[in-house]
Tab-separated table of C-alpha atoms in Angstrom:
chain	number	residue	atom	x	y	z
A	508	MET	CA	5.451	46.056	-46.827
A	509	TYR	CA	9.377	45.916	-46.508
A	510	SER	CA	9.335	45.646	-42.625
A	511	GLN	CA	7.160	42.341	-43.117
A	512	SER	CA	9.010	41.039	-46.093
A	513	ASN	CA	12.320	41.374	-43.716
A	514	SER	CA	10.519	39.724	-40.850
A	515	ALA	CA	9.428	36.791	-43.305
A	516	ALA	CA	13.091	36.529	-44.507
A	517	LYS	CA	14.382	36.369	-41.079
A	518	GLN	CA	11.872	33.390	-40.013
A	519	SER	CA	13.510	29.950	-39.399
A	520	VAL	CA	12.340	27.534	-42.247
A	521	TYR	CA	11.614	23.671	-41.317
A	522	THR	CA	12.299	20.963	-42.926
A	523	VAL	CA	10.047	18.138	-42.652
A	524	SER	CA	12.613	16.094	-40.796
A	525	ARG	CA	13.675	18.619	-38.691
A	526	LEU	CA	9.998	19.512	-37.708
A	527	ASN	CA	9.553	15.765	-37.106
A	528	ARG	CA	12.619	15.331	-35.022
A	529	GLU	CA	11.511	18.343	-32.648
A	530	ILE	CA	7.973	17.417	-31.804
A	531	ARG	CA	9.095	13.584	-31.250
A	532	THR	CA	11.472	15.709	-28.486
A	533	ILE	CA	8.904	17.658	-27.077
A	534	LEU	CA	6.485	14.422	-26.606
A	535	GLU	CA	8.972	11.975	-25.309
A	536	ARG	CA	9.974	15.284	-22.632
A	537	GLY	CA	6.303	15.911	-21.968
A	538	PHE	CA	5.253	12.118	-21.772
A	539	ALA	CA	8.023	10.436	-20.340
A	540	SER	CA	6.239	7.923	-18.700
A	541	ILE	CA	2.514	7.102	-18.752
A	542	VAL	CA	-0.068	3.941	-18.049
A	543	LEU	CA	-2.326	3.502	-20.804
A	544	THR	CA	-5.269	0.942	-20.995
A	545	GLY	CA	-7.034	-0.383	-24.161
A	546	GLU	CA	-8.188	-3.251	-26.335
A	547	ILE	CA	-5.151	-4.765	-28.642
A	548	SER	CA	-5.880	-4.398	-32.489
A	549	ASN	CA	-3.985	-4.999	-35.396
A	550	PHE	CA	-0.807	-6.926	-33.682
A	551	VAL	CA	2.126	-7.917	-36.110
A	552	ALA	CA	5.086	-9.907	-34.485
A	553	PRO	CA	7.557	-9.680	-37.475
A	554	ALA	CA	11.275	-11.655	-37.755
A	555	SER	CA	12.811	-8.628	-36.092
A	556	GLY	CA	11.204	-9.845	-32.773
A	557	HIS	CA	9.433	-6.200	-32.139
A	558	TRP	CA	5.644	-6.173	-31.286
A	559	TYR	CA	3.645	-3.570	-33.340
A	560	PHE	CA	0.145	-3.095	-32.495
A	561	SER	CA	-2.887	-0.196	-31.640
A	562	LEU	CA	-4.369	0.518	-28.536
A	563	LYS	CA	-8.105	1.541	-28.933
A	564	ASP	CA	-10.878	2.314	-26.945
A	565	ASP	CA	-14.623	2.983	-27.968
A	566	LYS	CA	-13.742	6.240	-29.591
A	567	SER	CA	-9.930	6.049	-30.083
A	568	GLN	CA	-6.803	4.094	-31.322
A	569	VAL	CA	-3.074	4.818	-30.958
A	570	ARG	CA	0.101	3.253	-32.861
A	571	ALA	CA	2.116	1.461	-30.092
A	572	ALA	CA	5.359	-0.562	-30.637
A	573	MET	CA	7.208	-2.943	-27.837
A	574	TRP	CA	10.987	-3.906	-28.445
A	575	ARG	CA	12.153	-7.209	-28.472
A	576	GLY	CA	14.257	-6.362	-25.223
A	577	ASN	CA	10.753	-5.712	-23.353
A	578	ASN	CA	8.614	-7.923	-24.553
A	579	ARG	CA	10.835	-10.846	-24.030
A	580	TYR	CA	9.979	-10.131	-20.297
A	581	ALA	CA	5.980	-9.953	-20.685
A	582	LYS	CA	4.077	-13.028	-18.779
A	583	PHE	CA	2.097	-13.836	-22.086
A	584	ARG	CA	1.611	-12.954	-25.825
A	585	PRO	CA	-1.055	-10.582	-26.489
A	586	LYS	CA	-3.566	-11.013	-29.425
A	587	ASP	CA	-6.229	-9.178	-31.208
A	588	GLY	CA	-9.191	-8.234	-28.822
A	589	ASP	CA	-6.979	-8.549	-25.227
A	590	GLN	CA	-7.701	-6.070	-22.501
A	591	VAL	CA	-4.231	-4.703	-21.495
A	592	GLN	CA	-2.405	-1.809	-19.069
A	593	VAL	CA	0.758	-1.185	-20.239
A	594	GLN	CA	3.256	1.192	-19.168
A	595	ALA	CA	4.704	3.386	-22.030
A	596	ARG	CA	6.403	6.274	-23.141
A	597	VAL	CA	4.909	8.913	-26.202
A	598	SER	CA	7.323	9.255	-29.494
A	599	LEU	CA	6.902	10.096	-33.071
A	600	TYR	CA	7.597	7.573	-35.925
A	601	GLU	CA	9.769	10.505	-38.021
A	602	PRO	CA	9.503	8.763	-41.346
A	603	ARG	CA	5.898	8.747	-41.384
A	604	GLY	CA	5.116	11.762	-38.979
A	605	ASP	CA	2.950	9.284	-36.858
A	606	TYR	CA	3.028	9.434	-33.071
A	607	GLN	CA	3.006	6.616	-31.087
A	608	VAL	CA	3.770	4.747	-27.803
A	609	ILE	CA	6.772	2.667	-26.954
A	610	VAL	CA	5.356	0.241	-24.483
A	611	GLU	CA	8.236	-0.636	-21.889
A	612	HIS	CA	5.573	-3.034	-20.037
A	613	MET	CA	2.491	-4.822	-20.421
A	614	GLU	CA	0.186	-6.602	-18.219
A	615	ALA	CA	-3.222	-7.923	-18.330
A	616	ALA	CA	-5.983	-5.246	-17.759
A	617	GLY	CA	-7.661	-7.116	-15.072
A	618	GLU	CA	-4.388	-7.348	-12.881
A	619	GLY	CA	-3.598	-3.903	-13.697
A	620	ALA	CA	-7.322	-2.914	-12.800
A	621	LEU	CA	-6.999	-4.530	-9.107
A	622	LYS	CA	-3.739	-2.912	-8.959
A	623	GLN	CA	-5.111	0.397	-9.455
A	624	GLU	CA	-8.000	-0.034	-7.200
A	625	PHE	CA	-5.160	-0.991	-4.761
A	626	GLU	CA	-3.230	2.155	-5.088
A	627	ALA	CA	-6.581	4.074	-5.045
A	628	LEU	CA	-7.980	2.431	-1.219
A	629	LYS	CA	-4.233	2.841	0.034
A	630	MET	CA	-4.222	6.890	-0.911
A	631	ARG	CA	-7.810	7.499	0.363
A	632	LEU	CA	-6.975	5.354	3.460
A	633	ALA	CA	-3.779	7.187	4.335
A	634	ALA	CA	-5.527	10.290	3.716
A	635	GLN	CA	-7.879	9.300	6.338
A	636	GLY	CA	-5.309	8.960	8.669
A	637	LEU	CA	-5.500	4.746	9.273
A	638	PHE	CA	-1.629	4.190	8.559
A	639	ASN	CA	-0.434	6.695	11.005
A	640	SER	CA	2.056	5.353	13.545
A	641	ALA	CA	0.684	7.507	15.909
A	642	HIS	CA	-2.524	5.081	16.071
A	643	LYS	CA	-0.798	1.673	16.501
A	644	LYS	CA	-0.465	-0.050	19.311
A	645	PRO	CA	2.579	-1.567	21.034
A	646	LEU	CA	2.544	-5.498	21.946
A	647	PRO	CA	1.983	-6.086	25.401
A	648	GLY	CA	5.303	-6.436	27.487
A	649	THR	CA	3.980	-10.194	28.530
A	650	ILE	CA	1.820	-12.139	26.393
A	651	ASN	CA	0.286	-15.298	27.655
A	652	LYS	CA	-2.556	-16.103	25.244
A	653	VAL	CA	-2.714	-15.422	21.401
A	654	GLY	CA	-5.667	-15.016	18.868
A	655	VAL	CA	-5.740	-16.379	15.560
A	656	ILE	CA	-8.117	-14.958	12.744
A	657	THR	CA	-7.571	-17.485	9.770
A	658	SER	CA	-8.813	-20.499	8.063
A	659	SER	CA	-8.485	-23.584	10.577
A	660	THR	CA	-7.410	-26.198	7.828
A	661	GLY	CA	-4.623	-23.625	5.850
A	662	ALA	CA	-0.904	-23.622	5.897
A	663	ALA	CA	-1.153	-20.458	7.884
A	664	ILE	CA	-2.684	-21.880	11.208
A	665	LYS	CA	-0.139	-24.842	10.777
A	666	ASP	CA	2.943	-22.811	10.384
A	667	ILE	CA	1.579	-20.528	13.616
A	668	LEU	CA	1.560	-23.593	16.118
A	669	THR	CA	4.552	-25.346	14.895
A	670	VAL	CA	6.534	-22.215	15.668
A	671	LEU	CA	4.653	-21.450	19.054
A	672	LYS	CA	5.311	-24.813	19.961
A	673	ARG	CA	9.104	-24.916	19.530
A	674	ARG	CA	9.625	-21.099	21.220
A	675	ALA	CA	6.678	-20.834	23.329
A	676	PRO	CA	4.827	-23.959	24.306
A	677	GLN	CA	3.457	-22.464	27.515
A	678	LEU	CA	1.408	-20.053	25.423
A	679	GLU	CA	-2.353	-20.399	24.849
A	680	VAL	CA	-3.683	-20.320	21.367
A	681	VAL	CA	-7.406	-19.411	20.534
A	682	ILE	CA	-8.337	-20.174	16.910
A	683	TYR	CA	-10.989	-18.002	15.697
A	684	PRO	CA	-11.695	-19.958	12.122
A	685	CYS	CA	-13.067	-17.949	8.942
A	686	GLN	CA	-12.845	-18.087	5.247
A	687	VAL	CA	-9.791	-16.080	4.178
A	688	GLN	CA	-10.735	-16.143	0.187
A	689	GLY	CA	-13.273	-15.480	-1.852
A	690	ASP	CA	-15.715	-11.941	-2.438
A	691	THR	CA	-17.159	-12.757	1.266
A	692	ALA	CA	-14.317	-13.561	2.896
A	693	HIS	CA	-13.820	-10.188	4.651
A	694	GLN	CA	-16.655	-10.227	6.168
A	695	GLY	CA	-15.909	-13.001	8.125
A	696	ILE	CA	-12.942	-11.767	8.739
A	697	ILE	CA	-14.459	-8.524	10.367
A	698	ASP	CA	-17.107	-10.780	12.187
A	699	LYS	CA	-13.965	-12.477	13.890
A	700	LEU	CA	-12.139	-9.494	14.698
A	701	GLN	CA	-15.332	-8.216	16.592
A	702	LEU	CA	-15.868	-11.292	18.394
A	703	ALA	CA	-12.357	-11.439	19.924
A	704	ASN	CA	-12.717	-8.118	20.787
A	705	ALA	CA	-15.992	-8.679	22.744
A	706	ARG	CA	-14.177	-11.672	24.481
A	707	ASN	CA	-11.508	-9.859	25.150
A	708	GLU	CA	-9.738	-13.000	26.027
A	709	VAL	CA	-6.267	-12.734	24.178
A	710	ASP	CA	-3.563	-10.525	24.663
A	711	VAL	CA	-2.934	-10.051	20.751
A	712	LEU	CA	-4.454	-11.298	17.383
A	713	ILE	CA	-2.567	-12.590	14.385
A	714	VAL	CA	-4.716	-11.702	11.566
A	715	GLY	CA	-3.739	-13.453	8.171
A	716	ARG	CA	-3.506	-16.623	5.767
A	717	GLY	CA	-0.519	-18.170	3.271
A	718	GLY	CA	0.631	-16.872	0.115
A	719	GLY	CA	-1.415	-16.601	-3.117
A	720	SER	CA	-1.777	-14.578	-6.003
A	721	LEU	CA	-3.434	-10.965	-5.753
A	722	GLU	CA	-7.176	-12.074	-6.243
A	723	ASP	CA	-6.231	-14.894	-3.727
A	724	LEU	CA	-5.296	-12.231	-1.244
A	725	TRP	CA	-7.842	-9.384	-1.994
A	726	CYS	CA	-10.232	-9.820	0.813
A	727	PHE	CA	-7.301	-8.436	2.717
A	728	ASN	CA	-7.753	-4.874	0.535
A	729	ASN	CA	-11.169	-4.565	1.707
A	730	GLU	CA	-12.017	-0.658	2.915
A	731	HIS	CA	-14.401	-2.171	5.918
A	732	LEU	CA	-12.044	-4.770	6.990
A	733	ALA	CA	-9.187	-1.584	7.390
A	734	HIS	CA	-11.464	0.128	9.602
A	735	ALA	CA	-12.225	-2.838	11.331
A	736	ILE	CA	-8.524	-3.512	12.411
A	737	PHE	CA	-8.037	0.143	12.747
A	738	ASN	CA	-10.911	0.169	15.269
A	739	SER	CA	-9.994	-3.130	17.259
A	740	GLN	CA	-9.087	-2.442	20.926
A	741	LEU	CA	-6.836	-5.622	20.744
A	742	PRO	CA	-3.299	-5.431	19.288
A	743	VAL	CA	-3.470	-6.692	15.545
A	744	ILE	CA	-0.541	-8.058	13.634
A	745	SER	CA	-1.427	-8.628	9.732
A	746	ALA	CA	0.613	-11.859	8.689
A	747	VAL	CA	-1.113	-12.372	4.935
A	748	GLY	CA	0.858	-14.374	2.313
A	749	HIS	CA	4.865	-13.829	1.752
A	750	GLU	CA	7.546	-11.370	2.563
A	751	ILE	CA	6.684	-9.833	-1.040
A	752	ASP	CA	2.945	-9.632	-0.712
A	753	THR	CA	1.601	-6.671	0.892
A	754	THR	CA	-1.906	-5.723	1.479
A	755	ILE	CA	-3.978	-2.986	3.183
A	756	SER	CA	-4.009	-4.821	6.044
A	757	ASP	CA	-0.664	-4.766	6.536
A	758	PHE	CA	-0.413	-0.876	6.278
A	759	VAL	CA	-3.353	-0.410	8.887
A	760	ALA	CA	-2.435	-3.465	11.260
A	761	ASP	CA	-0.342	-2.183	14.645
A	762	ILE	CA	2.376	-4.562	13.544
A	763	ARG	CA	3.088	-6.123	9.732
A	764	ALA	CA	4.604	-9.805	10.168
A	765	ALA	CA	6.190	-10.830	6.662
A	766	THR	CA	4.987	-14.401	7.165
A	767	PRO	CA	2.573	-16.253	9.538
A	768	SER	CA	5.727	-18.015	11.173
A	769	ALA	CA	7.257	-14.450	11.533
A	770	ALA	CA	4.130	-13.130	13.434
A	771	ALA	CA	4.425	-16.286	15.729
A	772	GLU	CA	7.662	-15.277	16.289
A	773	LEU	CA	6.745	-11.907	17.380
A	774	VAL	CA	4.438	-12.684	19.642
A	775	SER	CA	7.200	-15.606	21.478
A	776	PRO	CA	8.135	-14.133	24.659
A	777	ASP	CA	11.829	-14.579	24.235
A	778	SER	CA	11.562	-12.333	21.277
A	779	ILE	CA	9.014	-9.583	21.623
A	780	GLN	CA	10.969	-6.609	22.436
A	781	LEU	CA	13.845	-7.694	19.895
A	782	LYS	CA	11.314	-7.924	17.473
A	783	GLN	CA	9.353	-4.588	18.498
A	784	SER	CA	12.749	-2.512	18.032
A	785	ILE	CA	13.903	-4.319	14.648
A	786	HIS	CA	10.195	-4.023	13.198
A	787	HIS	CA	10.435	-0.026	14.153
A	788	GLN	CA	13.923	0.251	12.445
A	789	LYS	CA	12.909	-1.783	9.648
A	790	GLN	CA	9.752	1.248	9.460
A	791	ARG	CA	12.184	3.782	9.745
A	792	LEU	CA	14.746	2.093	7.299
A	793	TYR	CA	11.834	1.545	4.785
A	794	SER	CA	10.915	4.858	4.811
A	795	ALA	CA	13.988	6.536	4.308
A	796	TRP	CA	14.980	3.831	1.841
A	797	ARG	CA	11.179	4.277	-0.183
A	798	HIS	CA	11.941	8.173	-0.058
A	799	LEU	CA	15.660	7.641	-1.631
A	800	LEU	CA	14.424	5.294	-4.208
A	801	HIS	CA	11.648	7.898	-5.062
A	802	ASP	CA	14.374	10.419	-5.546
A	803	ARG	CA	17.048	8.055	-7.573
A	804	ALA	CA	13.805	6.877	-9.619
A	805	GLN	CA	13.155	10.498	-10.538
A	806	GLN	CA	16.640	11.301	-11.782
A	807	LEU	CA	16.990	8.120	-13.041
A	808	GLN	CA	13.615	8.881	-15.259
A	809	ARG	CA	15.400	12.231	-16.066
A	810	LEU	CA	18.626	10.938	-17.197
A	811	GLN	CA	16.684	8.030	-19.138
A	812	SER	CA	14.712	10.862	-20.703
A	813	ARG	CA	17.904	12.723	-22.073
A	814	LEU	CA	19.924	9.373	-22.930
A	815	SER	CA	16.758	8.293	-25.149
A	816	GLN	CA	16.892	11.374	-27.121
A	817	GLN	CA	20.436	10.989	-27.621
A	818	HIS	CA	21.011	7.362	-27.555
A	819	PRO	CA	21.789	5.708	-31.072
A	820	ALA	CA	19.558	2.866	-30.095
A	821	ASN	CA	16.655	5.107	-30.456
A	822	GLN	CA	17.564	5.748	-33.842
A	823	LEU	CA	18.378	2.088	-34.345
A	824	MET	CA	14.914	1.019	-33.028
A	825	GLN	CA	13.393	3.836	-35.706
A	826	GLN	CA	15.042	2.503	-38.555
A	827	GLN	CA	14.642	-1.378	-37.183
A	828	GLN	CA	10.835	-0.348	-37.227
A	829	ARG	CA	11.328	1.333	-40.792
A	830	LEU	CA	12.782	-1.825	-41.752
A	831	ASP	CA	10.102	-4.092	-40.682
A	832	GLU	CA	7.258	-1.795	-42.188
A	833	LEU	CA	9.220	-1.813	-45.973
A	834	GLN	CA	9.396	-5.642	-45.343
A	835	MET	CA	5.870	-5.951	-44.584
A	836	ARG	CA	4.962	-3.481	-47.591
A	837	LEU	CA	7.348	-5.771	-50.113
A	838	HIS	CA	5.384	-8.809	-48.659
A	839	HIS	CA	2.030	-7.132	-49.639
A	840	ALA	CA	3.538	-6.168	-52.924
A	841	MET	CA	4.714	-9.464	-53.414
A	842	GLU	CA	1.353	-11.154	-52.625
A	843	GLY	CA	-0.840	-8.613	-55.006
A	844	ARG	CA	2.043	-9.386	-57.634
A	845	LEU	CA	1.412	-13.087	-57.342
A	846	SER	CA	-2.161	-12.581	-57.430
A	847	HIS	CA	-2.047	-10.748	-60.448
A	848	GLN	CA	0.142	-13.274	-62.269
A	849	ARG	CA	-2.559	-16.167	-61.063
A	850	GLY	CA	-5.349	-14.397	-62.632
A	851	HIS	CA	-3.402	-13.619	-65.853
A	852	LEU	CA	-2.278	-17.180	-65.790
A	853	ASN	CA	-5.878	-18.436	-65.682
A	854	GLN	CA	-6.624	-16.052	-68.755
A	855	LEU	CA	-3.770	-17.654	-70.600
A	856	ASN	CA	-5.151	-21.210	-69.836
A	857	MET	CA	-8.267	-20.419	-70.663
A	858	ARG	CA	-7.687	-18.836	-74.177
A	859	MET	CA	-4.873	-21.721	-74.746
A	860	GLN	CA	-8.495	-24.162	-73.973
A	861	ARG	CA	-9.692	-22.511	-76.849
A	862	THR	CA	-6.822	-22.504	-79.004
A	863	ASN	CA	-6.168	-26.679	-78.311
A	864	PRO	CA	-4.280	-27.903	-81.150
A	865	GLY	CA	-6.422	-31.025	-80.884
A	866	THR	CA	-9.267	-29.117	-81.613
A	867	GLN	CA	-7.988	-27.223	-84.229
A	868	VAL	CA	-6.538	-30.483	-85.852
A	869	ALA	CA	-10.059	-32.149	-85.670
A	870	ALA	CA	-11.614	-29.249	-87.477
A	871	ALA	CA	-8.838	-28.926	-90.171
A	872	LYS	CA	-9.231	-32.914	-90.210
A	873	TYR	CA	-13.411	-32.253	-90.895
A	874	GLN	CA	-12.263	-29.443	-93.462
A	875	LEU	CA	-9.913	-31.969	-95.338
A	876	GLN	CA	-12.635	-34.338	-95.647
A	877	GLN	CA	-15.024	-31.897	-96.790
A	878	LEU	CA	-12.441	-30.750	-99.543
A	879	SER	CA	-11.894	-34.422	-100.641
A	880	THR	CA	-15.218	-35.192	-101.157
A	881	ARG	CA	-15.657	-32.199	-103.203
A	882	LEU	CA	-12.252	-32.860	-105.127
A	883	VAL	CA	-13.565	-36.430	-105.968
A	884	ALA	CA	-16.678	-34.970	-106.940
A	885	VAL	CA	-15.054	-32.481	-109.290
A	886	GLN	CA	-12.761	-34.829	-110.579
A	887	LYS	CA	-15.481	-37.350	-111.751
A	888	GLU	CA	-17.179	-34.305	-113.539
A	889	GLN	CA	-13.913	-33.466	-115.253
A	890	LEU	CA	-13.255	-37.010	-116.219
A	891	TYR	CA	-17.072	-37.205	-117.612
A	892	GLN	CA	-16.308	-33.976	-119.709
A	893	ALA	CA	-12.941	-35.065	-121.050
A	894	GLN	CA	-14.353	-38.510	-122.214
A	895	SER	CA	-17.258	-36.691	-123.863
A	896	GLN	CA	-15.229	-34.303	-125.194
A	897	LEU	CA	-12.990	-37.273	-126.470
A	898	ALA	CA	-15.688	-38.996	-128.126
A	899	GLN	CA	-16.530	-36.126	-130.278
A	900	LEU	CA	-13.016	-35.670	-131.375
A	901	ALA	CA	-12.382	-39.219	-132.048
A	902	ALA	CA	-15.714	-39.028	-134.032
A	903	ARG	CA	-14.446	-36.187	-136.089
A	904	LEU	CA	-11.301	-37.488	-136.356
A	905	ASP	CA	-12.431	-41.046	-137.542
A	906	SER	CA	-14.667	-39.043	-139.977
A	907	ILE	CA	-11.297	-37.666	-141.677
A	908	SER	CA	-8.942	-40.764	-141.168
A	909	PRO	CA	-7.550	-42.226	-144.052
A	910	LEU	CA	-8.698	-45.843	-143.337
A	911	ALA	CA	-12.178	-44.155	-143.317
A	912	VAL	CA	-11.466	-43.299	-147.124
A	913	LEU	CA	-9.708	-46.824	-147.638
A	914	ALA	CA	-13.329	-48.468	-146.540
A	915	ARG	CA	-14.734	-46.549	-149.287
A	916	GLY	CA	-12.834	-48.408	-151.736
A	917	TYR	CA	-9.690	-45.998	-152.210
A	918	SER	CA	-6.023	-47.079	-151.618
A	919	ILE	CA	-2.901	-45.737	-150.383
A	920	THR	CA	0.872	-46.514	-152.213
A	921	LYS	CA	4.004	-46.207	-150.624
A	922	SER	CA	7.794	-46.774	-151.584
A	923	GLU	CA	10.524	-46.980	-148.919
A	924	GLN	CA	10.468	-42.888	-149.065
A	925	GLY	CA	6.950	-42.996	-147.889
A	926	ILE	CA	3.728	-42.328	-149.707
A	927	VAL	CA	3.646	-41.853	-153.367
A	928	LYS	CA	2.129	-38.629	-154.311
A	929	SER	CA	3.402	-38.099	-157.572
A	930	VAL	CA	4.715	-40.235	-160.313
A	931	THR	CA	8.407	-38.749	-160.224
A	932	GLN	CA	8.612	-40.492	-156.989
A	933	VAL	CA	8.495	-44.181	-158.291
A	934	GLN	CA	10.646	-45.631	-161.407
A	935	PRO	CA	10.208	-48.737	-163.301
A	936	GLN	CA	10.781	-51.995	-161.736
A	937	GLN	CA	10.441	-50.558	-158.337
A	938	GLN	CA	8.915	-52.294	-155.486
A	939	LEU	CA	5.541	-50.505	-153.916
A	940	THR	CA	3.006	-51.618	-151.391
A	941	THR	CA	-0.758	-50.667	-152.043
A	942	VAL	CA	-2.555	-50.461	-148.731
A	943	VAL	CA	-6.455	-51.353	-149.271
A	944	ALA	CA	-8.721	-51.475	-146.375
A	945	ASP	CA	-8.378	-55.133	-145.717
A	946	GLY	CA	-4.611	-55.482	-146.179
A	947	GLU	CA	-1.612	-54.613	-148.274
A	948	ILE	CA	-1.067	-55.735	-152.093
A	949	MET	CA	3.138	-56.069	-152.841
A	950	THR	CA	3.534	-54.713	-156.553
A	951	GLN	CA	6.165	-54.085	-159.072
A	952	VAL	CA	6.193	-50.623	-161.070
A	953	VAL	CA	6.309	-51.705	-165.439
A	954	CYS	CA	5.914	-48.340	-166.261
A	955	VAL	CA	5.347	-44.719	-165.130
A	956	GLN	CA	3.247	-42.617	-167.410
A	957	PRO	CA	3.003	-38.757	-166.432
A	958	LYS	CA	-0.639	-36.758	-167.201
A	959	SER	CA	0.071	-35.138	-170.381
């Protein structure tokens, strides 16, 4: 138990950041450069100029990023659903621990498929020995008649005839017209090769056409045509496209000319030996240059891998990707918040419609009208009761009123001091007023006689 605990204590403890960093280093060293094909999905191009997307097939998908410095050289802007072929290196996005591919070059899958097919056929024919220089036939020392297998209306035949007329007008030219573009063009070229060999009427054959796209030149990358050129008894010069164009016919032919015009110069009598020497030297130089370039490319790849692990730009790109991710999350959050506020505003608007002051005022007016009607009715009722009570009180008051007493024959005597209630209140010769029911009587006191 003690030894096990001591061993556990000595074991290195990783942080998540350290683990992700070391895994990223392993991935970048192990997959420094790969070619990957798939369908684009979830394509996003934020303001930073970088591209983020997923590459998927029918079973899996992988995250991908293409930095602005690389995607500006892309021949097209990809979109969801595009089939592409990319050259990339495998890496890891440390903040999330997601493995991803960093795309350095992208092209449409169709063009990439043709290039893959071209390379596969090239390797297969090379393994069969069709490109071996030991099988290549030299040009004859004297050339009197030249055969040209190409389109009779194309630019290639015009260029060849122009050069030959200028350099060697004495040369005879036999044209074997055929199609040099399309799905069945290779068979027409094969037929003319076999026809020229069967007739054996020329000293050398030029096979080619003018420049074009990879698809336009594809008939010269046919395996059957390659074998037909290899089996030709007549020397064959391949003159397909421009100098930068390379086809299988160029590799299998006895001599490859950069252009149809260059092929015409090769068969011109005043330049045959020189052109052959230059061609062989060029082939040797090209082979040496290719090996040197291959070695330097591998060395550069190793140095780039080391540099990418230590270069601040790599960390900067990681941070930029993190920033783009945060910006997109912020955008989504703001959109969600705005949607929530809109919903809340709609609810408040509905509540406000239900509590509209106009509706409340109309209801209050109606209630006020009802109350006013009730008030008038109550007031009328109270007035009626007050009038009835007043009538009763008036009747009672009238029954005890002095006027009623006067009407029964009584009178009231008043002096200047008021109503005379006692003989003690008057004096002889004093003026008095006697009130009767129908008026007043002015009298003078003659004498005062109290009760005995």
